[in-house]
Every structure is written in C-alpha cells, then in structure tokens.
C-alpha positions as a printed NumPy array, in Angstrom:
array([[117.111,  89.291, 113.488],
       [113.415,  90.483, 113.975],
       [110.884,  88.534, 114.847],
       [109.125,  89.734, 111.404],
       [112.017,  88.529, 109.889],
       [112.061,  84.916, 111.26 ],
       [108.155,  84.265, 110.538],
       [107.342,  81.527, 107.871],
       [107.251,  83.308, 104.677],
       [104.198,  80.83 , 103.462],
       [101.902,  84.331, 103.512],
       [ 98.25 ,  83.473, 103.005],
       [ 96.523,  86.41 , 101.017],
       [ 93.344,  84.826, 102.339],
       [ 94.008,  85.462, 106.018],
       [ 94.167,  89.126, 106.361],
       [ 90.746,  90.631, 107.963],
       [ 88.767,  92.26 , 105.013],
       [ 85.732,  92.685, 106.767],
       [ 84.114,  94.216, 110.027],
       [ 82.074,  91.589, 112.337],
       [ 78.428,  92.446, 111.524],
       [ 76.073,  93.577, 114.469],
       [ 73.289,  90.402, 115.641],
       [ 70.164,  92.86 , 116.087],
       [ 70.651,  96.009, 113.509],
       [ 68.893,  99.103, 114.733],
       [ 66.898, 100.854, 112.514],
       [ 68.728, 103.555, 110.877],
       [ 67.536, 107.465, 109.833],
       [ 69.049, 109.068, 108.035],
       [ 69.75 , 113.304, 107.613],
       [ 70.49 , 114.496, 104.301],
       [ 69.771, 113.406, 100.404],
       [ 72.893, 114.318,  98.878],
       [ 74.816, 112.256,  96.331],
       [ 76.511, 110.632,  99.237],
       [ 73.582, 108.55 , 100.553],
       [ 72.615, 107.403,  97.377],
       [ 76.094, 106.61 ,  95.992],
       [ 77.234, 105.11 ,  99.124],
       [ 75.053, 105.169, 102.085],
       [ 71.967, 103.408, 101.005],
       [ 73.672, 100.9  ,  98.922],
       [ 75.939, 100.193, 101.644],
       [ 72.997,  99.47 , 104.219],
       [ 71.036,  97.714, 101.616],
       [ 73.721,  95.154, 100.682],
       [ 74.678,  94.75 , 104.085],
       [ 71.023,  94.288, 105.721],
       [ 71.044,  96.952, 107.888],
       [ 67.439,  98.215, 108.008],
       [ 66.683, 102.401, 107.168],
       [ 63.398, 103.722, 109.044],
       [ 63.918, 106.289, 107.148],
       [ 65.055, 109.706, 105.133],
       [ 64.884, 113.437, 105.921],
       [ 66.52 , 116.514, 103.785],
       [ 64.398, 120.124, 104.159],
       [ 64.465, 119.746,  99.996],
       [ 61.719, 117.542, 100.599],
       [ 61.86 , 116.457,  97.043],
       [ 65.008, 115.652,  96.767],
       [ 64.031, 113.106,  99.826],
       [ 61.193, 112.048,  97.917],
       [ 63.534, 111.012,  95.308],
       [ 66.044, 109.266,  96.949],
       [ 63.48 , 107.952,  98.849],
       [ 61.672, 106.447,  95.884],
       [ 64.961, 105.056,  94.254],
       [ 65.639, 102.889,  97.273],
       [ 62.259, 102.14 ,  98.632],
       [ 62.183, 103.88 , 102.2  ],
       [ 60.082, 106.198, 103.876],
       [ 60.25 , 110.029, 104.13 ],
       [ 60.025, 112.077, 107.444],
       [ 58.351, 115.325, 106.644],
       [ 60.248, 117.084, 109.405],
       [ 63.989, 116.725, 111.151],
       [ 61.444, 116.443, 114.489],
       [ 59.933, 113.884, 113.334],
       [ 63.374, 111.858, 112.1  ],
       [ 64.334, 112.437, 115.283],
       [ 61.914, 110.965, 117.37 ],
       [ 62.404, 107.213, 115.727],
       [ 62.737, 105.211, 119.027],
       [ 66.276, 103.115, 119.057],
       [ 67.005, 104.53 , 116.201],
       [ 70.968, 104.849, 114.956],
       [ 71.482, 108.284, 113.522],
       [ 73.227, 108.844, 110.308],
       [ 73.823, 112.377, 109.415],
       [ 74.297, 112.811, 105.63 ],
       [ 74.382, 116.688, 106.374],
       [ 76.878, 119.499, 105.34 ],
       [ 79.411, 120.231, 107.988],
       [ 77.128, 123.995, 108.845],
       [ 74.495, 121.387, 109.463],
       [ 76.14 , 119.061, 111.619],
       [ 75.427, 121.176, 115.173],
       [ 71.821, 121.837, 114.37 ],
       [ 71.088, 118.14 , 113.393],
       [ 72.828, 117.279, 116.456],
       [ 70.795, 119.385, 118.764],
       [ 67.388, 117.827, 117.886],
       [ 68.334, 114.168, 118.448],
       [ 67.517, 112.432, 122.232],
       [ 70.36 , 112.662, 124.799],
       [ 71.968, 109.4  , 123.868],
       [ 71.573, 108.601, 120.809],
       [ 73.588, 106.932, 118.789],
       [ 75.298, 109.003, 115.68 ],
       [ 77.076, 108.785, 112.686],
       [ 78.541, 112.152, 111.87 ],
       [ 79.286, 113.127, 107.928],
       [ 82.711, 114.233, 107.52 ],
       [ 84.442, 116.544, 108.592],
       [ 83.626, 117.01 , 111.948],
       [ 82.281, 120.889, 110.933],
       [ 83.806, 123.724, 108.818],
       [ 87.032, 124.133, 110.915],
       [ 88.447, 123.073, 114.086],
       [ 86.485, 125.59 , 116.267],
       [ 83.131, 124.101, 114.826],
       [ 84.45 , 120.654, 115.618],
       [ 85.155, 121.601, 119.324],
       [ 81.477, 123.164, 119.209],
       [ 80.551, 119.666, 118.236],
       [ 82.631, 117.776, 120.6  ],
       [ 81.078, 119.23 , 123.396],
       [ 77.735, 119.403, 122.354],
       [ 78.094, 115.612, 122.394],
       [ 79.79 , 115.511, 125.461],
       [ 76.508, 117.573, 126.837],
       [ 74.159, 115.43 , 125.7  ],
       [ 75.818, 111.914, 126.235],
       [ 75.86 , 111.493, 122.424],
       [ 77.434, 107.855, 121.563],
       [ 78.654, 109.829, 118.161],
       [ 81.649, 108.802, 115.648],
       [ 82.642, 110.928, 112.382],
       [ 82.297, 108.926, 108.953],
       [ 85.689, 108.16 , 108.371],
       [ 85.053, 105.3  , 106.558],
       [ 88.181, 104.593, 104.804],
       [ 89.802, 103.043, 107.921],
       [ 86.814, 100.615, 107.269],
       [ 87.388,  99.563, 103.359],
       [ 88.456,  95.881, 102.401],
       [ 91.616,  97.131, 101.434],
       [ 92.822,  99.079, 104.235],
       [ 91.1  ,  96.484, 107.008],
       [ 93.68 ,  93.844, 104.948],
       [ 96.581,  96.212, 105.347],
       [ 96.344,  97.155, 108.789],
       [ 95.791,  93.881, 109.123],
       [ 99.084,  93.127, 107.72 ],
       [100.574,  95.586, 109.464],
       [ 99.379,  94.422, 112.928],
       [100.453,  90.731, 112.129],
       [103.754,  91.849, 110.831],
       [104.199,  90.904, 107.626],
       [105.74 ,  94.873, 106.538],
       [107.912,  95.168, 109.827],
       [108.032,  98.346, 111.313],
       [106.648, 101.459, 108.787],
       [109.356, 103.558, 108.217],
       [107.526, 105.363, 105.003],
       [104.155, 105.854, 103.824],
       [103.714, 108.132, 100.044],
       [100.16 , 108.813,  98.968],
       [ 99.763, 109.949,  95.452],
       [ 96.746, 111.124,  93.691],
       [ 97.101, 112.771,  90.16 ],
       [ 93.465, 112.716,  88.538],
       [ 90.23 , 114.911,  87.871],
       [ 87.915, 115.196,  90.177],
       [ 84.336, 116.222,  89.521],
       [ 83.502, 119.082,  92.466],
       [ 80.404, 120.247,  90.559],
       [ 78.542, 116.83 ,  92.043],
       [ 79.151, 118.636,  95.253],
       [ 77.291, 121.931,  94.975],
       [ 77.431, 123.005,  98.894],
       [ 81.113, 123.149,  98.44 ],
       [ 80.716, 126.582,  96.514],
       [ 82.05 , 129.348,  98.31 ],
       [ 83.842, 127.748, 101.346],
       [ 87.144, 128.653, 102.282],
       [ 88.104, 124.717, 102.947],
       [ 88.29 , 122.268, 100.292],
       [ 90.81 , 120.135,  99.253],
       [ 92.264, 118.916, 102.843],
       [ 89.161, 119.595, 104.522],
       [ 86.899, 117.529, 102.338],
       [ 89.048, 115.009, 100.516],
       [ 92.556, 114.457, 102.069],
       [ 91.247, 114.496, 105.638],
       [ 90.475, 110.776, 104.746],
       [ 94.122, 110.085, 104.448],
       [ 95.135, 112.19 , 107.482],
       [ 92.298, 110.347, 109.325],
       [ 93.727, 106.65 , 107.949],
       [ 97.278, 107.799, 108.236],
       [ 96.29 , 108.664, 111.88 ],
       [ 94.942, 105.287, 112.391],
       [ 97.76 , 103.351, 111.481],
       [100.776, 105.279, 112.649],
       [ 99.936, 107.135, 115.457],
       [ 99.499, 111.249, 115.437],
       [102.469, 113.227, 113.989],
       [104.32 , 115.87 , 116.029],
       [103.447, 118.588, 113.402],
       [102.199, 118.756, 109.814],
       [104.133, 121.163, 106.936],
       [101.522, 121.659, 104.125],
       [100.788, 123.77 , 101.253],
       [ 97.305, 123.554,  99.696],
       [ 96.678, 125.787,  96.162],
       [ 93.593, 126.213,  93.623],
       [ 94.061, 125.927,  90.112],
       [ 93.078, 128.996,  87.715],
       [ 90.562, 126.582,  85.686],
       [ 88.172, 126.877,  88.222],
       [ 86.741, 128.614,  91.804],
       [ 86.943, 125.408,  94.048],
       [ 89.119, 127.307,  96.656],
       [ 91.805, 124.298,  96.531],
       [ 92.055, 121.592,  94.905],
       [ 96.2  , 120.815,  94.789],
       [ 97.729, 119.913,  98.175],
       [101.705, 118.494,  99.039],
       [102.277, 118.005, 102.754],
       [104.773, 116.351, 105.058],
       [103.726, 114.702, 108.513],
       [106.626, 114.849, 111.067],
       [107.272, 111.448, 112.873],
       [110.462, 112.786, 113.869],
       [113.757, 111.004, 111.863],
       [112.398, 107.154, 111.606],
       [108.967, 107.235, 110.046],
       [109.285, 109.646, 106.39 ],
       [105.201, 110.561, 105.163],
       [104.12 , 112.308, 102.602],
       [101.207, 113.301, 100.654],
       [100.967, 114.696,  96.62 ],
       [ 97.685, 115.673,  95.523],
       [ 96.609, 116.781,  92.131],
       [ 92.78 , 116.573,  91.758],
       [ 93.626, 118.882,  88.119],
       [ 95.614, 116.01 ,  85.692],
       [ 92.279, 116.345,  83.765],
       [ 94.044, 114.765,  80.388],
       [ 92.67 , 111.547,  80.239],
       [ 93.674, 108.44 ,  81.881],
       [ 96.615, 107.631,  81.009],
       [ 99.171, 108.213,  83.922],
       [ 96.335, 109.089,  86.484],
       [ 97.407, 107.95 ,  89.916],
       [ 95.697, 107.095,  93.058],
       [ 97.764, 104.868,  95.186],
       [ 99.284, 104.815,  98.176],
       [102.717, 102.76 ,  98.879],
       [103.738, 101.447, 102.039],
       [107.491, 100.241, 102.868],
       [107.96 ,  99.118, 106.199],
       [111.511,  97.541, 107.45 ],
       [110.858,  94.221, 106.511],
       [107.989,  94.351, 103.719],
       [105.773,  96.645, 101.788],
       [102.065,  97.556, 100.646],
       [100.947,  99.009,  97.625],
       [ 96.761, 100.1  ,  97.551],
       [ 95.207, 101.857,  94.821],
       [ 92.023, 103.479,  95.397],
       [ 89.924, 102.959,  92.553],
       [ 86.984, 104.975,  93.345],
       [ 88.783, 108.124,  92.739],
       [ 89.648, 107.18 ,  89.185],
       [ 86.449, 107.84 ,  87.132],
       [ 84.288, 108.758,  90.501],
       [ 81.934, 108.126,  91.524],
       [ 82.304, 104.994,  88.839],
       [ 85.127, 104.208,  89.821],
       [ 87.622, 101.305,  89.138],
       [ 88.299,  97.98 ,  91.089],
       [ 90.534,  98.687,  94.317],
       [ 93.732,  96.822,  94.47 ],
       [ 96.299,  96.011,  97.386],
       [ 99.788,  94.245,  96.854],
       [102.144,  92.644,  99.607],
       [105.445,  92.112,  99.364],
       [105.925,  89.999, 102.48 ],
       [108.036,  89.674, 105.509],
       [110.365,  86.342, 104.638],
       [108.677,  86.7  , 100.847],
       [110.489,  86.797,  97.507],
       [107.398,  88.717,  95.307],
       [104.652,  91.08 ,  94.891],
       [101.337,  88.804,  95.944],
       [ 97.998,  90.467,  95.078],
       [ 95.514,  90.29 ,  97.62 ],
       [ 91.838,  89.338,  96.371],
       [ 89.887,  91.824,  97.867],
       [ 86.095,  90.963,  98.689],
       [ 84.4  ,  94.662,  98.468],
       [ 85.495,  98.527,  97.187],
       [ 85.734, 101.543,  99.337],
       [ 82.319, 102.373,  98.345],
       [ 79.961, 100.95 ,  98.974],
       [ 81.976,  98.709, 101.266],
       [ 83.578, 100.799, 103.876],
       [ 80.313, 102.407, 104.672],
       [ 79.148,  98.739, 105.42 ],
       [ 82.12 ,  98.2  , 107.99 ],
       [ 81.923, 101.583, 109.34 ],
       [ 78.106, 101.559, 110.47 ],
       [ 78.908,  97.905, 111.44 ],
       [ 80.795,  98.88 , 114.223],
       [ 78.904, 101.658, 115.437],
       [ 75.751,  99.266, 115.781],
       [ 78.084,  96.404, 117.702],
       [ 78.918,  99.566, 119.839],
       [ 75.291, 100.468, 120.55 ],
       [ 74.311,  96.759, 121.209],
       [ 77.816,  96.017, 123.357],
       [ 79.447,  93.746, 121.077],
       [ 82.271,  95.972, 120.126],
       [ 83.929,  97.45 , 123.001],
       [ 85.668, 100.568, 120.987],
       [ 83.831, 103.403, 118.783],
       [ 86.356, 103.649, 116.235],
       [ 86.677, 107.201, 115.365],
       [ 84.519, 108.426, 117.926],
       [ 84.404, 112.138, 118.616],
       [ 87.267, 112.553, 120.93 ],
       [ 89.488, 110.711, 118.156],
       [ 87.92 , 112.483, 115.11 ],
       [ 88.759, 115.746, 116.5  ],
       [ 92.269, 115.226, 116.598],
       [ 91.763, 114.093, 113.265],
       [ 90.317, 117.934, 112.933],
       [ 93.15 , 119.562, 114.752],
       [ 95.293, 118.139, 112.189],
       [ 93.77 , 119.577, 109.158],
       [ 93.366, 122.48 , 110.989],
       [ 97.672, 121.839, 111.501],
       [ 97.568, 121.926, 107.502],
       [ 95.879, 124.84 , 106.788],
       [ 97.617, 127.083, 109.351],
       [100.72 , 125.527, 107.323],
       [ 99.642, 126.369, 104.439],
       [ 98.912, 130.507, 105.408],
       [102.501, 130.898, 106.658],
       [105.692, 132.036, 104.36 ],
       [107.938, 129.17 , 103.023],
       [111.494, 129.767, 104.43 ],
       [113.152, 132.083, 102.144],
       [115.991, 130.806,  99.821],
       [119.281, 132.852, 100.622],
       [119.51 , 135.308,  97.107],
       [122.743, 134.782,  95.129],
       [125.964, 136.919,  97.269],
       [127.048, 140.228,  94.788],
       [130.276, 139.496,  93.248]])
C-alpha cells in the first residue's frame, strides 16, 4: 500500500496553498501596451494586490490616455521614456511582433514580464530567448494560470499527495469565445493553440513534466476568419500518464451544456477545476475546484479565495518581484522554461500540417 494511501483521510480544504507569498518592497511597475488585457486583468490585479504602476505606454497614445485615466496612473509619451524608469519591473502588455522591439529598449538587466506567447512562432521565441540571454534580461513569459487560486490549490494537492500519482488529465472547453475583443489577432496564421490553449500546455507542463511528443489537430470554423478556433490533441507520456485536450471555442448556443473544466484522476484521488472566466469572458463565472481525496469517501469543494483573473496576475508578478528582490529563489516560467513551453505549440502545429494515417479502404469482394 502507498504511502498516499495510508495518510489520514481527515483532508483539510483549508490547507492547500491558494496564494503566492507577496514581495516586502514592490518595485514600481511600467507597463507596455493598453490592450484589453491590462485593463481587464493587469491593472486590477496590481491594484488589488498593492503593487505600485509608475506607469503606462502604448504608441496609440490615446488609448494610454484612457486606460490611464480609468485607473489613475501616469502616461509615458514615448517607449524611451518607459524605459528609462530606474528599478523599474517591466510588464510588457505588447503583441507577440512587439515583444523583440520592446525588449531591445529596456536596460541590460531589467527585470521583465513577457505577454504571452513568447512571439509569433518558435523561431521568434528563440530570437527572444537570446536576446535576453544578450542582455542579462531577468525575463519570465505571463503564464499566469500556473499562478491562479485554483491551480496553486491543486498542485498543491498534487505535491502533498492527496490524488496519488496522475495517471490522466482531460481538459474540456465547449463555449463561445469573443475574438473580436482581440483585434491584432486578425490575419495571423496562429490562433487557437498559440493564443489560448498554450495556457494549458504551459500548466500541463508545469505539473507533469514535458511530453515525449504532442499529436494535434487544430481547425477554423466556416462562421468566421479567426484562422482556428477548434483544437483536439494528445500529449504522449508514454503508456502510464493518458492527456488530452478538446477544444470548441464555436458551441455558441447558449449556456446550457457549455464546458470549461478540466478533470484530474490520479491513482489514489482526483481533481475537478472549472475555469469560469472562459464562460461569459471576460465576465466570467466563479472558478471552482473539487477533491476527491486520498483515504476520502466524497467530492469536497475547495473554497477558493480569488479567480484566474484578476488573481493569477497577482501571484504571477508576485513572484517575479520576490525574484528581483531575492526572496524567491526560482523565476517560474522564466525564458528558458517558457520556450519549451513554445517548442511545444510549435510540436502542435507541425502536428496539425501533417496527413492523419490513412484508414485501410474496404478489400474488393
């Protein structure tokens, strides 16, 4: 018998780690970009938590102006003149074609908060990794999911063994999705995995390890010109670990039997998360995470303290100021890790472009 097997079942929802330690001496923040992003998530995030924001730049100086206004913080006429904020922690809101040139302007370094993804494709990701390397940039990619309530209480869970081993992980989103808030995604040739599911990869990643190899197909739907928007895929983790991912950003037919949930079973437990914010975004719905214990007889909901958004963008700029001021040893998601990250959607798409194998026809009579 398993040691996750012979723990006390007496599981205390209140235990698990929902939150990321806070930093003692916030640096200011600037940030690049005045997207829906920073006002949905970004701002409100670093208002609730404290964290002070010298403040905005976006070459649609009105736009700035706006968000600007809206959350009380100054506007830097020029990327220059963002950039030369002494001590500053960088947070760059900017679309992936951005990311390089952003990148290039701040002191040899810096601290930064990258915008996922990590560029347009994995060759603009390695142009980015090594610009970073060049210029001693401390830099980590915004994959803040590993950093919502939720998912800091599962891995939690996971790391204090109340599932056992994971032996399957199914993530299932069947919904609408609004891409028109999104109007710099027009045109590109990456969508659906590049912009959306890479959060999953990127999570999935962070709590099982990297897959061997990825087998993925990623569609559009004739309703619209997003260039995908429908995406089934299969991580390989050889013959003990079974993961899969069914996404459906198109069920546009009201609520009722919209999905966005992941479910966990491990050898000796299971999780089940639903992430809210997708339902109705960017209103959302509450999250929700469910345990069914090691040594446990039941489903036990876990009061969660925070949502993905705003939340996770709390816990996620959290650790990159510890990491600037020494108090967290690791930059989670840091470059080096977010490009693997990349290499994996880049796995997906190359997937994707290649020829199913072909079902034997019928043999002639």
């Amino acid at each position: 018998m398993t040691d996750e097997v012979e723990r006390s079942p007496d599981f205390d929802p209140a235990s698990l780690q929902q939150w990321w330690p806070q930093p003692s001496r916030p640096r200011p923040i600037v940030i690049f970009g005045a997207g829906s992003i920073v006002g949905d998530a970004h701002l409100p995030a670093y208002r609730k938590a404290g964290f002070p924001v010298a403040g905005i730049y976006d070459p649609d100086l009105e736009k700035a102006r706006a968000m600007a206004a809206r959350f009380g913080v100054e506007v830097f006429a020029s990327a220059e003149e963002a950039a030369a904020v002494e001590g500053a922690i960088f947070d760059l809101a900017t679309p992936p074609a951005a990311h390089a040139r952003s990148l290039a302007l701040l002191p040899e370094g810096a601290y930064v908060l990258i915008q996922k993804p990590m560029g347009a494709d994995l060759n603009a990701a390695t142009e980015i990794l090594d610009l970073c390397r060049r210029r001693k940039l401390q830099a980590a990619v915004n994959f803040q999911l590993r950093f919502a309530p939720m998912m800091l209480a599962l891995r939690d869970a996971i790391q204090s063994g109340w599932l056992g081993e994971v032996v399957d992980f199914d993530a299932h989103l069947a919904l609408a999705t609004p891409w028109g808030l999104w109007p710099f995604l027009k045109g590109l040739p990456r969508i659906e995995i590049a912009m959306h599911s890479i959060h999953y990869l990127d999570l999935i990643r962070g709590l099982l390890g990297d897959p061997q190899g990825i087998h993925a197909k990623t569609i559009g739907h004739p309703n619209h010109d997003v260039a995908q928007t429908r995406t089934s895929a299969i991580l390989d983790y050889g013959d003990h670990v079974r993961c899969a991912l069914s996404i459906n950003h198109d069920q546009d037919f009201g609520r009722t039997f919209q999905a966005s949930e992941f479910r966990i079973c491990g050898t000796n437990g299971a999780a089940y998360v639903k992430l809210g914010v997708n339902l109705d975004y960017p209103r959302g719905e509450p999250d929700e995470l469910w345990i069914f214990p090691a040594g446990g007889d039941g489903w036990v909901e876990i009061p969660l303290e925070g949502t993905w958004f705003p939340d996770a963008f709390i816990g996620r700029m959290a650790n990159l100021q510890r990491f600037a001021l020494g108090e967290d040893e690791t930059l989670v998601g840091a470059v080096d890790d977010a490009w693997r990250t990349m290499a994996l959607v880049d796995a997906a798409y190359q997937s994707s472009a290649q020829p199913a194998t072909p079902v034997r026809p019928l043999p002639e009579a």
